[in-house]
mmCIF file of C-alpha atoms in Angstrom:
data_model
loop_
_atom_site.group_PDB
_atom_site.id
_atom_site.type_symbol
_atom_site.label_atom_id
_atom_site.label_comp_id
_atom_site.label_asym_id
_atom_site.label_seq_id
_atom_site.Cartn_x
_atom_site.Cartn_y
_atom_site.Cartn_z
ATOM 1 C CA MET Y 29 35.152 37.662 122.416
ATOM 2 C CA MET Y 30 36.780 34.436 123.525
ATOM 3 C CA ARG Y 31 39.566 33.005 121.427
ATOM 4 C CA SER Y 32 39.994 29.261 121.020
ATOM 5 C CA LEU Y 33 43.400 28.062 122.131
ATOM 6 C CA GLU Y 34 43.079 24.785 120.251
ATOM 7 C CA SER Y 35 43.673 24.248 116.564
ATOM 8 C CA THR Y 36 45.501 21.742 114.434
ATOM 9 C CA ASN Y 37 48.456 24.124 114.040
ATOM 10 C CA SER Y 38 48.757 25.961 117.368
ATOM 11 C CA LEU Y 39 48.480 25.031 121.028
ATOM 12 C CA GLY Y 40 48.750 28.599 122.261
ATOM 13 C CA LEU Y 41 52.152 27.880 123.813
ATOM 14 C CA PRO Y 42 55.130 30.254 123.778
ATOM 15 C CA GLY Y 43 58.107 29.474 121.552
ATOM 16 C CA ALA Y 44 58.495 27.646 118.278
ATOM 17 C CA PRO Y 45 56.876 24.203 117.961
ATOM 18 C CA ALA Y 46 60.283 22.575 117.467
ATOM 19 C CA ASP Y 47 61.354 23.890 120.869
ATOM 20 C CA THR Y 48 58.142 22.799 122.594
ATOM 21 C CA ARG Y 49 57.726 19.280 123.943
ATOM 22 C CA VAL Y 50 54.191 17.895 124.058
ATOM 23 C CA VAL Y 51 53.312 14.539 125.575
ATOM 24 C CA VAL Y 52 50.345 12.856 123.896
ATOM 25 C CA ALA Y 53 48.281 10.259 125.742
ATOM 26 C CA MET Y 54 47.985 7.553 123.074
ATOM 27 C CA SER Y 55 45.289 4.961 123.755
ATOM 28 C CA GLY Y 56 45.809 3.150 120.466
ATOM 29 C CA GLY Y 57 42.578 4.494 118.987
ATOM 30 C CA VAL Y 58 41.986 6.782 116.031
ATOM 31 C CA ASP Y 59 41.443 9.988 117.992
ATOM 32 C CA SER Y 60 44.610 10.085 120.073
ATOM 33 C CA SER Y 61 46.617 8.813 117.091
ATOM 34 C CA VAL Y 62 45.407 11.702 114.925
ATOM 35 C CA ALA Y 63 46.129 14.187 117.724
ATOM 36 C CA ALA Y 64 49.715 12.948 117.936
ATOM 37 C CA ALA Y 65 50.177 12.933 114.160
ATOM 38 C CA LEU Y 66 48.821 16.470 113.740
ATOM 39 C CA LEU Y 67 51.138 17.857 116.397
ATOM 40 C CA LYS Y 68 54.098 16.028 114.886
ATOM 41 C CA ARG Y 69 53.230 17.396 111.436
ATOM 42 C CA GLU Y 70 53.138 20.896 112.865
ATOM 43 C CA GLY Y 71 56.661 20.455 114.165
ATOM 44 C CA TYR Y 72 56.202 19.928 117.900
ATOM 45 C CA ASP Y 73 58.583 17.715 119.874
ATOM 46 C CA VAL Y 74 56.014 14.973 120.433
ATOM 47 C CA VAL Y 75 56.389 12.103 122.882
ATOM 48 C CA GLY Y 76 53.719 9.386 122.918
ATOM 49 C CA ILE Y 77 52.777 7.607 126.133
ATOM 50 C CA THR Y 78 50.418 4.657 126.452
ATOM 51 C CA LEU Y 79 49.214 3.452 129.825
ATOM 52 C CA GLN Y 80 48.874 -0.246 130.533
ATOM 53 C CA LEU Y 81 45.947 -0.176 132.900
ATOM 54 C CA TYR Y 82 45.136 -3.832 133.443
ATOM 55 C CA ASP Y 83 46.293 -7.343 132.590
ATOM 56 C CA HIS Y 84 47.971 -7.309 129.191
ATOM 57 C CA GLY Y 85 47.668 -11.047 128.607
ATOM 58 C CA ALA Y 86 43.926 -11.176 129.231
ATOM 59 C CA ALA Y 87 43.170 -8.029 127.286
ATOM 60 C CA VAL Y 88 45.049 -8.990 124.155
ATOM 61 C CA GLN Y 89 42.453 -11.727 123.606
ATOM 62 C CA ARG Y 90 39.591 -9.197 123.528
ATOM 63 C CA LYS Y 91 38.567 -7.091 120.594
ATOM 64 C CA GLY Y 92 37.877 -3.459 121.417
ATOM 65 C CA ALA Y 93 39.945 -3.493 124.606
ATOM 66 C CA CYS Y 94 41.343 -0.127 125.652
ATOM 67 C CA CYS Y 95 44.700 0.589 127.286
ATOM 68 C CA ALA Y 96 45.996 -2.968 127.056
ATOM 69 C CA GLY Y 97 46.702 -5.718 124.563
ATOM 70 C CA GLN Y 98 46.031 -4.773 120.950
ATOM 71 C CA ASP Y 99 45.698 -1.085 121.741
ATOM 72 C CA ILE Y 100 49.231 -0.897 123.107
ATOM 73 C CA TYR Y 101 50.493 -2.577 119.956
ATOM 74 C CA ASP Y 102 48.480 -0.181 117.769
ATOM 75 C CA ALA Y 103 49.800 2.882 119.608
ATOM 76 C CA ARG Y 104 53.348 1.660 119.091
ATOM 77 C CA ARG Y 105 52.721 1.169 115.359
ATOM 78 C CA VAL Y 106 51.316 4.704 115.052
ATOM 79 C CA ALA Y 107 54.314 6.159 116.872
ATOM 80 C CA GLU Y 108 56.669 4.336 114.511
ATOM 81 C CA THR Y 109 54.690 5.539 111.489
ATOM 82 C CA ILE Y 110 54.837 9.226 112.444
ATOM 83 C CA GLY Y 111 58.369 9.023 113.857
ATOM 84 C CA ILE Y 112 57.999 9.850 117.547
ATOM 85 C CA PRO Y 113 59.335 8.149 120.679
ATOM 86 C CA HIS Y 114 56.769 5.990 122.436
ATOM 87 C CA TYR Y 115 56.680 4.662 125.963
ATOM 88 C CA VAL Y 116 54.381 2.220 127.722
ATOM 89 C CA LEU Y 117 53.916 2.898 131.427
ATOM 90 C CA ASP Y 118 52.606 0.222 133.793
ATOM 91 C CA TYR Y 119 49.822 1.937 135.738
ATOM 92 C CA GLU Y 120 47.976 -1.300 136.490
ATOM 93 C CA SER Y 121 48.182 -1.024 140.281
ATOM 94 C CA ARG Y 122 47.193 2.668 140.252
ATOM 95 C CA PHE Y 123 44.258 1.958 137.955
ATOM 96 C CA SER Y 124 43.099 -0.971 140.061
ATOM 97 C CA GLU Y 125 43.160 1.055 143.267
ATOM 98 C CA SER Y 126 41.741 4.335 141.935
ATOM 99 C CA VAL Y 127 39.225 3.059 139.382
ATOM 100 C CA ILE Y 128 38.360 -0.645 139.528
ATOM 101 C CA GLU Y 129 38.097 -0.900 143.323
ATOM 102 C CA ASP Y 130 36.067 2.306 143.460
ATOM 103 C CA PHE Y 131 33.814 0.930 140.708
ATOM 104 C CA ALA Y 132 33.098 -2.228 142.697
ATOM 105 C CA ASP Y 133 32.500 -0.359 145.949
ATOM 106 C CA SER Y 134 30.110 2.040 144.240
ATOM 107 C CA TYR Y 135 27.951 -0.780 142.880
ATOM 108 C CA MET Y 136 27.902 -2.430 146.311
ATOM 109 C CA ARG Y 137 26.482 0.826 147.720
ATOM 110 C CA GLY Y 138 23.629 0.636 145.214
ATOM 111 C CA GLU Y 139 25.101 3.363 143.005
ATOM 112 C CA THR Y 140 25.709 3.558 139.259
ATOM 113 C CA PRO Y 141 29.368 4.581 138.846
ATOM 114 C CA ILE Y 142 31.184 6.182 135.898
ATOM 115 C CA PRO Y 143 34.694 4.696 135.924
ATOM 116 C CA CYS Y 144 35.831 6.710 132.881
ATOM 117 C CA VAL Y 145 35.467 9.924 134.886
ATOM 118 C CA ARG Y 146 37.432 8.473 137.793
ATOM 119 C CA CYS Y 147 40.137 7.358 135.370
ATOM 120 C CA ASN Y 148 40.459 10.870 133.912
ATOM 121 C CA GLN Y 149 40.276 12.401 137.392
ATOM 122 C CA THR Y 150 42.996 10.249 138.908
ATOM 123 C CA VAL Y 151 45.207 8.122 136.683
ATOM 124 C CA LYS Y 152 45.250 10.200 133.490
ATOM 125 C CA PHE Y 153 44.945 13.827 134.546
ATOM 126 C CA ARG Y 154 46.778 13.413 137.850
ATOM 127 C CA ASP Y 155 49.442 10.730 137.492
ATOM 128 C CA LEU Y 156 50.089 10.944 133.741
ATOM 129 C CA LEU Y 157 50.057 14.744 133.825
ATOM 130 C CA SER Y 158 52.732 14.647 136.527
ATOM 131 C CA THR Y 159 54.800 12.271 134.399
ATOM 132 C CA ALA Y 160 54.491 14.608 131.407
ATOM 133 C CA LYS Y 161 55.885 17.476 133.466
ATOM 134 C CA GLU Y 162 58.769 15.275 134.619
ATOM 135 C CA LEU Y 163 59.596 14.680 130.943
ATOM 136 C CA GLY Y 164 59.885 18.427 130.395
ATOM 137 C CA ALA Y 165 56.640 18.773 128.447
ATOM 138 C CA ALA Y 166 54.882 22.109 128.117
ATOM 139 C CA ALA Y 167 51.529 20.374 127.670
ATOM 140 C CA LEU Y 168 49.700 17.053 127.768
ATOM 141 C CA ALA Y 169 47.491 16.512 124.714
ATOM 142 C CA THR Y 170 44.656 13.995 124.433
ATOM 143 C CA GLY Y 171 42.176 12.925 121.772
ATOM 144 C CA HIS Y 172 39.109 14.026 123.738
ATOM 145 C CA TYR Y 173 36.365 15.930 121.940
ATOM 146 C CA VAL Y 174 36.227 19.056 124.099
ATOM 147 C CA ARG Y 175 37.450 22.616 123.651
ATOM 148 C CA ARG Y 176 39.707 24.711 125.834
ATOM 149 C CA GLU Y 177 39.137 28.437 125.471
ATOM 150 C CA ALA Y 178 40.495 31.641 126.970
ATOM 151 C CA GLY Y 179 37.850 33.504 128.953
ATOM 152 C CA VAL Y 180 37.747 36.782 130.808
ATOM 153 C CA SER Y 181 38.249 35.029 134.146
ATOM 154 C CA GLY Y 182 40.693 32.351 132.998
ATOM 155 C CA THR Y 183 40.865 29.186 130.939
ATOM 156 C CA GLU Y 184 37.493 27.577 130.239
ATOM 157 C CA LEU Y 185 36.344 24.093 129.281
ATOM 158 C CA HIS Y 186 33.713 23.940 126.520
ATOM 159 C CA GLN Y 187 31.731 21.300 124.690
ATOM 160 C CA ALA Y 188 33.072 20.033 121.376
ATOM 161 C CA GLU Y 189 31.942 21.645 118.152
ATOM 162 C CA ASP Y 190 30.433 18.299 117.143
ATOM 163 C CA ASP Y 191 27.619 17.649 119.646
ATOM 164 C CA SER Y 192 27.498 13.978 118.723
ATOM 165 C CA ARG Y 193 31.134 13.550 119.812
ATOM 166 C CA ASP Y 194 31.171 15.810 122.867
ATOM 167 C CA GLN Y 195 32.950 14.287 125.887
ATOM 168 C CA SER Y 196 32.756 17.235 128.280
ATOM 169 C CA TYR Y 197 30.475 15.315 130.675
ATOM 170 C CA PHE Y 198 33.333 12.907 131.366
ATOM 171 C CA LEU Y 199 35.860 15.684 132.019
ATOM 172 C CA PHE Y 200 33.917 17.744 134.563
ATOM 173 C CA ALA Y 201 36.365 16.763 137.335
ATOM 174 C CA THR Y 202 39.316 18.365 135.531
ATOM 175 C CA THR Y 203 40.782 21.023 137.805
ATOM 176 C CA PRO Y 204 41.677 24.559 136.660
ATOM 177 C CA GLU Y 205 45.363 23.736 137.197
ATOM 178 C CA GLN Y 206 45.092 20.622 135.038
ATOM 179 C CA LEU Y 207 43.173 22.527 132.378
ATOM 180 C CA ASP Y 208 46.017 25.033 132.097
ATOM 181 C CA PHE Y 209 48.367 22.185 131.124
ATOM 182 C CA LEU Y 210 46.004 20.148 128.941
ATOM 183 C CA ARG Y 211 45.388 20.542 125.217
ATOM 184 C CA PHE Y 212 42.624 19.020 123.051
ATOM 185 C CA PRO Y 213 43.567 19.296 119.349
ATOM 186 C CA LEU Y 214 40.383 17.561 118.100
ATOM 187 C CA GLY Y 215 37.793 19.666 119.941
ATOM 188 C CA GLY Y 216 36.837 21.632 116.851
ATOM 189 C CA LEU Y 217 36.636 18.655 114.473
ATOM 190 C CA PRO Y 218 33.762 16.338 113.586
ATOM 191 C CA LYS Y 219 34.548 12.626 113.867
ATOM 192 C CA SER Y 220 34.245 12.236 110.089
ATOM 193 C CA GLU Y 221 37.064 14.758 109.627
ATOM 194 C CA THR Y 222 39.220 12.908 112.128
ATOM 195 C CA ARG Y 223 38.779 9.714 110.115
ATOM 196 C CA LYS Y 224 39.757 11.519 106.922
ATOM 197 C CA LEU Y 225 42.867 12.913 108.590
ATOM 198 C CA ALA Y 226 43.821 9.440 109.786
ATOM 199 C CA GLU Y 227 43.669 8.224 106.199
ATOM 200 C CA GLU Y 228 45.588 11.229 104.841
ATOM 201 C CA LEU Y 229 48.290 10.720 107.456
ATOM 202 C CA ASN Y 230 48.497 7.000 106.574
ATOM 203 C CA LEU Y 231 47.909 5.930 110.138
ATOM 204 C CA PRO Y 232 47.612 2.141 110.589
ATOM 205 C CA VAL Y 233 44.527 2.611 112.806
ATOM 206 C CA ALA Y 234 42.551 4.709 110.293
ATOM 207 C CA ALA Y 235 39.820 2.075 109.950
ATOM 208 C CA LYS Y 236 39.864 0.897 113.555
ATOM 209 C CA PRO Y 237 36.396 0.964 115.170
ATOM 210 C CA ASP Y 238 35.750 3.002 118.296
ATOM 211 C CA SER Y 239 35.823 1.175 121.609
ATOM 212 C CA GLN Y 240 32.355 0.841 123.113
ATOM 213 C CA ASP Y 241 32.591 -0.906 126.472
ATOM 214 C CA ILE Y 242 34.297 0.117 129.684
ATOM 215 C CA CYS Y 243 37.832 -1.115 129.161
ATOM 216 C CA PHE Y 244 38.026 -3.568 132.074
ATOM 217 C CA VAL Y 245 34.462 -4.898 131.741
ATOM 218 C CA PRO Y 246 34.397 -7.876 129.336
ATOM 219 C CA ASN Y 247 31.311 -8.046 127.136
ATOM 220 C CA GLY Y 248 29.598 -5.329 129.162
ATOM 221 C CA SER Y 249 29.046 -7.646 132.167
ATOM 222 C CA TYR Y 250 29.435 -5.315 135.145
ATOM 223 C CA ALA Y 251 28.057 -7.960 137.531
ATOM 224 C CA GLN Y 252 30.759 -10.417 136.533
ATOM 225 C CA VAL Y 253 33.520 -7.953 137.424
ATOM 226 C CA VAL Y 254 31.965 -6.791 140.690
ATOM 227 C CA SER Y 255 31.087 -10.303 141.902
ATOM 228 C CA ARG Y 256 34.678 -11.396 141.331
ATOM 229 C CA LEU Y 257 36.005 -8.484 143.381
ATOM 230 C CA ARG Y 258 33.320 -8.428 146.072
ATOM 231 C CA PRO Y 259 32.083 -11.803 147.403
ATOM 232 C CA GLY Y 260 28.413 -11.489 148.240
ATOM 233 C CA ALA Y 261 27.684 -9.051 145.424
ATOM 234 C CA LEU Y 262 25.152 -11.481 143.970
ATOM 235 C CA ASP Y 263 23.414 -12.268 147.242
ATOM 236 C CA PRO Y 264 19.647 -12.511 146.693
ATOM 237 C CA GLY Y 265 17.118 -10.075 148.118
ATOM 238 C CA GLU Y 266 13.598 -8.780 147.814
ATOM 239 C CA ILE Y 267 11.933 -6.659 145.160
ATOM 240 C CA VAL Y 268 9.237 -4.554 146.800
ATOM 241 C CA ASP Y 269 6.727 -1.921 145.769
ATOM 242 C CA LEU Y 270 6.506 1.603 147.197
ATOM 243 C CA LYS Y 271 4.538 0.332 150.202
ATOM 244 C CA GLY Y 272 7.056 -2.385 150.986
ATOM 245 C CA GLN Y 273 4.978 -5.282 149.657
ATOM 246 C CA VAL Y 274 7.189 -8.068 148.324
ATOM 247 C CA LEU Y 275 6.664 -8.587 144.580
ATOM 248 C CA GLY Y 276 9.547 -10.925 143.893
ATOM 249 C CA HIS Y 277 13.215 -11.629 144.471
ATOM 250 C CA HIS Y 278 16.493 -10.710 142.779
ATOM 251 C CA GLU Y 279 20.003 -12.148 142.539
ATOM 252 C CA GLY Y 280 22.080 -9.139 143.566
ATOM 253 C CA ILE Y 281 21.445 -5.378 143.759
ATOM 254 C CA ILE Y 282 24.392 -4.810 141.423
ATOM 255 C CA ASN Y 283 22.122 -5.913 138.564
ATOM 256 C CA PHE Y 284 19.939 -2.811 139.007
ATOM 257 C CA THR Y 285 20.162 0.946 138.535
ATOM 258 C CA ILE Y 286 17.735 3.765 139.287
ATOM 259 C CA GLY Y 287 15.367 4.301 136.358
ATOM 260 C CA GLN Y 288 15.805 0.775 134.989
ATOM 261 C CA ARG Y 289 12.745 -0.714 133.314
ATOM 262 C CA ARG Y 290 13.884 -3.866 131.556
ATOM 263 C CA GLY Y 291 15.131 -6.975 133.325
ATOM 264 C CA ILE Y 292 13.348 -6.393 136.619
ATOM 265 C CA GLY Y 293 11.606 -9.740 136.363
ATOM 266 C CA ILE Y 294 8.196 -8.683 137.672
ATOM 267 C CA GLY Y 295 5.255 -9.204 135.342
ATOM 268 C CA GLY Y 296 1.508 -8.990 135.467
ATOM 269 C CA THR Y 297 1.236 -5.313 136.384
ATOM 270 C CA ALA Y 298 -1.037 -2.849 134.627
ATOM 271 C CA ASP Y 299 1.697 -0.255 134.177
ATOM 272 C CA PRO Y 300 5.431 -0.706 133.548
ATOM 273 C CA LEU Y 301 7.575 -0.861 136.674
ATOM 274 C CA TYR Y 302 10.819 1.049 137.136
ATOM 275 C CA VAL Y 303 13.579 0.794 139.721
ATOM 276 C CA VAL Y 304 12.869 3.702 142.066
ATOM 277 C CA ALA Y 305 15.374 3.051 144.871
ATOM 278 C CA ILE Y 306 18.050 0.586 145.949
ATOM 279 C CA ASP Y 307 18.538 -0.191 149.635
ATOM 280 C CA ALA Y 308 22.021 -1.689 149.694
ATOM 281 C CA GLN Y 309 22.041 -2.538 153.414
ATOM 282 C CA ALA Y 310 18.788 -4.486 153.187
ATOM 283 C CA ALA Y 311 19.604 -5.863 149.712
ATOM 284 C CA ARG Y 312 16.208 -4.551 148.632
ATOM 285 C CA VAL Y 313 15.144 -3.128 145.262
ATOM 286 C CA VAL Y 314 12.153 -0.776 145.281
ATOM 287 C CA VAL Y 315 10.035 -0.535 142.133
ATOM 288 C CA GLY Y 316 7.140 1.654 141.105
ATOM 289 C CA PRO Y 317 5.553 3.634 138.240
ATOM 290 C CA LYS Y 318 7.563 6.159 136.257
ATOM 291 C CA SER Y 319 5.911 9.020 138.142
ATOM 292 C CA ALA Y 320 7.662 7.821 141.312
ATOM 293 C CA LEU Y 321 11.024 8.648 139.699
ATOM 294 C CA ALA Y 322 10.304 12.384 139.424
ATOM 295 C CA ARG Y 323 12.839 14.546 141.281
ATOM 296 C CA ASP Y 324 13.474 18.281 141.186
ATOM 297 C CA ARG Y 325 16.295 18.678 143.716
ATOM 298 C CA VAL Y 326 19.676 16.948 143.412
ATOM 299 C CA PHE Y 327 22.402 16.702 146.046
ATOM 300 C CA VAL Y 328 26.013 16.323 144.934
ATOM 301 C CA LYS Y 329 29.357 15.891 146.663
ATOM 302 C CA GLU Y 330 32.889 16.880 145.632
ATOM 303 C CA LEU Y 331 31.793 19.890 143.603
ATOM 304 C CA ASN Y 332 34.530 20.819 141.132
ATOM 305 C CA TRP Y 333 33.992 24.441 140.080
ATOM 306 C CA LEU Y 334 35.756 25.400 136.851
ATOM 307 C CA ASP Y 335 34.337 28.840 136.152
ATOM 308 C CA GLY Y 336 36.606 31.739 137.095
ATOM 309 C CA ARG Y 337 33.727 33.485 138.840
ATOM 310 C CA PRO Y 338 32.977 32.043 142.306
ATOM 311 C CA LEU Y 339 29.609 30.366 142.782
ATOM 312 C CA GLY Y 340 28.681 32.620 145.712
ATOM 313 C CA GLN Y 341 25.881 32.335 148.248
ATOM 314 C CA GLU Y 342 23.134 33.335 145.825
ATOM 315 C CA GLY Y 343 23.874 30.472 143.449
ATOM 316 C CA ARG Y 344 23.865 30.416 139.672
ATOM 317 C CA SER Y 345 21.349 29.712 136.934
ATOM 318 C CA CYS Y 346 22.660 27.045 134.596
ATOM 319 C CA GLN Y 347 21.866 23.885 132.688
ATOM 320 C CA VAL Y 348 22.672 20.442 134.101
ATOM 321 C CA LYS Y 349 23.222 17.022 132.562
ATOM 322 C CA LEU Y 350 22.387 14.213 134.982
ATOM 323 C CA ARG Y 351 23.492 11.396 132.658
ATOM 324 C CA SER Y 352 25.883 11.549 129.744
ATOM 325 C CA ALA Y 353 23.248 10.681 127.122
ATOM 326 C CA GLN Y 354 20.501 12.962 128.457
ATOM 327 C CA PRO Y 355 19.921 16.528 127.262
ATOM 328 C CA ALA Y 356 20.771 19.336 129.666
ATOM 329 C CA ALA Y 357 17.953 20.671 131.838
ATOM 330 C CA ALA Y 358 17.434 24.176 133.223
ATOM 331 C CA ALA Y 359 18.473 24.479 136.867
ATOM 332 C CA ARG Y 360 19.970 26.597 139.607
ATOM 333 C CA VAL Y 361 23.021 25.466 141.584
ATOM 334 C CA MET Y 362 23.910 26.541 145.115
ATOM 335 C CA ALA Y 363 26.947 25.596 147.180
ATOM 336 C CA SER Y 364 26.387 23.472 150.274
ATOM 337 C CA PRO Y 365 28.571 22.809 153.334
ATOM 338 C CA GLY Y 366 31.368 20.298 152.963
ATOM 339 C CA GLY Y 367 32.255 21.099 149.364
ATOM 340 C CA GLY Y 368 29.034 19.883 147.782
ATOM 341 C CA ALA Y 369 26.098 21.554 146.053
ATOM 342 C CA VAL Y 370 22.325 21.543 145.788
ATOM 343 C CA ILE Y 371 20.824 21.705 142.304
ATOM 344 C CA ASP Y 372 17.204 22.780 141.914
ATOM 345 C CA LEU Y 373 15.637 21.750 138.616
ATOM 346 C CA VAL Y 374 13.105 23.953 136.845
ATOM 347 C CA GLU Y 375 11.226 20.826 135.746
ATOM 348 C CA PRO Y 376 11.345 17.412 137.453
ATOM 349 C CA GLN Y 377 13.601 14.809 135.853
ATOM 350 C CA HIS Y 378 13.370 11.007 136.001
ATOM 351 C CA GLY Y 379 15.935 8.316 136.734
ATOM 352 C CA ILE Y 380 18.450 10.389 138.733
ATOM 353 C CA ALA Y 381 20.922 7.830 140.047
ATOM 354 C CA PRO Y 382 23.476 8.160 142.857
ATOM 355 C CA GLY Y 383 26.978 7.569 141.530
ATOM 356 C CA GLN Y 384 26.306 9.402 138.279
ATOM 357 C CA ALA Y 385 27.585 12.929 137.674
ATOM 358 C CA ALA Y 386 25.691 16.203 137.634
ATOM 359 C CA VAL Y 387 27.574 18.375 135.151
ATOM 360 C CA LEU Y 388 26.769 22.080 135.028
ATOM 361 C CA TYR Y 389 26.832 24.207 131.877
ATOM 362 C CA ASP Y 390 26.379 27.798 130.793
ATOM 363 C CA GLY Y 391 25.691 27.287 127.122
ATOM 364 C CA SER Y 392 28.696 25.325 125.839
ATOM 365 C CA GLN Y 393 30.888 26.174 128.820
ATOM 366 C CA VAL Y 394 31.390 23.580 131.547
ATOM 367 C CA LEU Y 395 30.939 25.392 134.854
ATOM 368 C CA GLY Y 396 31.795 22.322 136.898
ATOM 369 C CA GLY Y 397 30.068 19.322 138.385
ATOM 370 C CA GLY Y 398 29.900 16.799 141.188
ATOM 371 C CA TRP Y 399 28.854 13.271 142.103
ATOM 372 C CA ILE Y 400 25.159 12.640 142.749
ATOM 373 C CA VAL Y 401 24.485 11.337 146.255
ATOM 374 C CA GLY Y 402 20.717 11.812 146.439
ATOM 375 C CA SER Y 403 17.623 13.583 145.148
ATOM 376 C CA GLU Y 404 14.126 14.536 146.238
ATOM 377 C CA LEU Y 405 10.829 15.907 144.981
ATOM 378 C CA ARG Y 406 9.988 19.185 146.694
ATOM 379 C CA ASN Y 407 6.481 19.526 145.253
ATOM 380 C CA GLN Y 408 4.629 16.210 145.324
ATOM 381 C CA GLU Y 409 1.841 17.615 143.141
ATOM 382 C CA VAL Y 410 4.097 17.750 140.058
ATOM 383 C CA ALA Y 411 4.876 14.011 140.129
#
């Protein structure tokens, strides 16, 4: 039987808590604040670090901004309240290069990116983790709702106990080496319990609402960010049907994603139209009926395999989530040349978009995942 390494009173580390330094990534929100406070209460040598990821002056004017402005101030107040040292590190240039620029490029390719995964993959779990080690920490703790468990073949990443709060989809790119150093004190708690703990611990952010938008995207306007970074992002183009017949025109492919139904701007059809494909080079958006979205084979790149047992030539039966909000679907994954994978779905799925992640599960365990680069329908009769 597997034993959970995470709890609110033990991180599974050797030595007494007082002799064990833990760096906590403090975003200024309730979750990371509670994680820091719980570890401090248990007696760990806690150091709080907040990353300034983009322009402080602009962000302080926005409500709900993450990793800048008000959040930095809130993290500092929490650190003062619980009595731990707190540092703000300027990672703005790293974040811009690794996350924001990649985000813009992805949209220009006709993809639908997930910048939060890239942020965890690069800035937080690569650069910040390295900084934590330089500070002499035995672990880096975060407020993510995932679980880290000891398995027969090594440390495993699992979904949170509270399905409604699970963030494992966004952490699929965590490497085994990073997972050995990371700790997730809240993985076994429901959000309601975290709120209660924040109140009991008298944290100044106890009533603070959760952030909803991507931190650097004001008011959810992706097009505004991309068009500022990439001139020509809003160049017009054609909207065509599956046969190539022009149905209308658009003002930039970055306003569309595979599977989109609303906002296409084409009326007068008998059945609803969906975005089926985006041809970035031709600035063309292809639309069609929902049946045209059916796919049962998915191609991914940069497969990150977390399970201690190798994937092998024969592949592995699993479940796969193709978007964060969608339920997992039965599938089989097989490795492909170049570090990618091919995922065959038992039943066709709709709206599979390049740029999103395909995250593989065995029950609650995260086996790994990769970035979707394409998909196809093997059996046309099932569409």
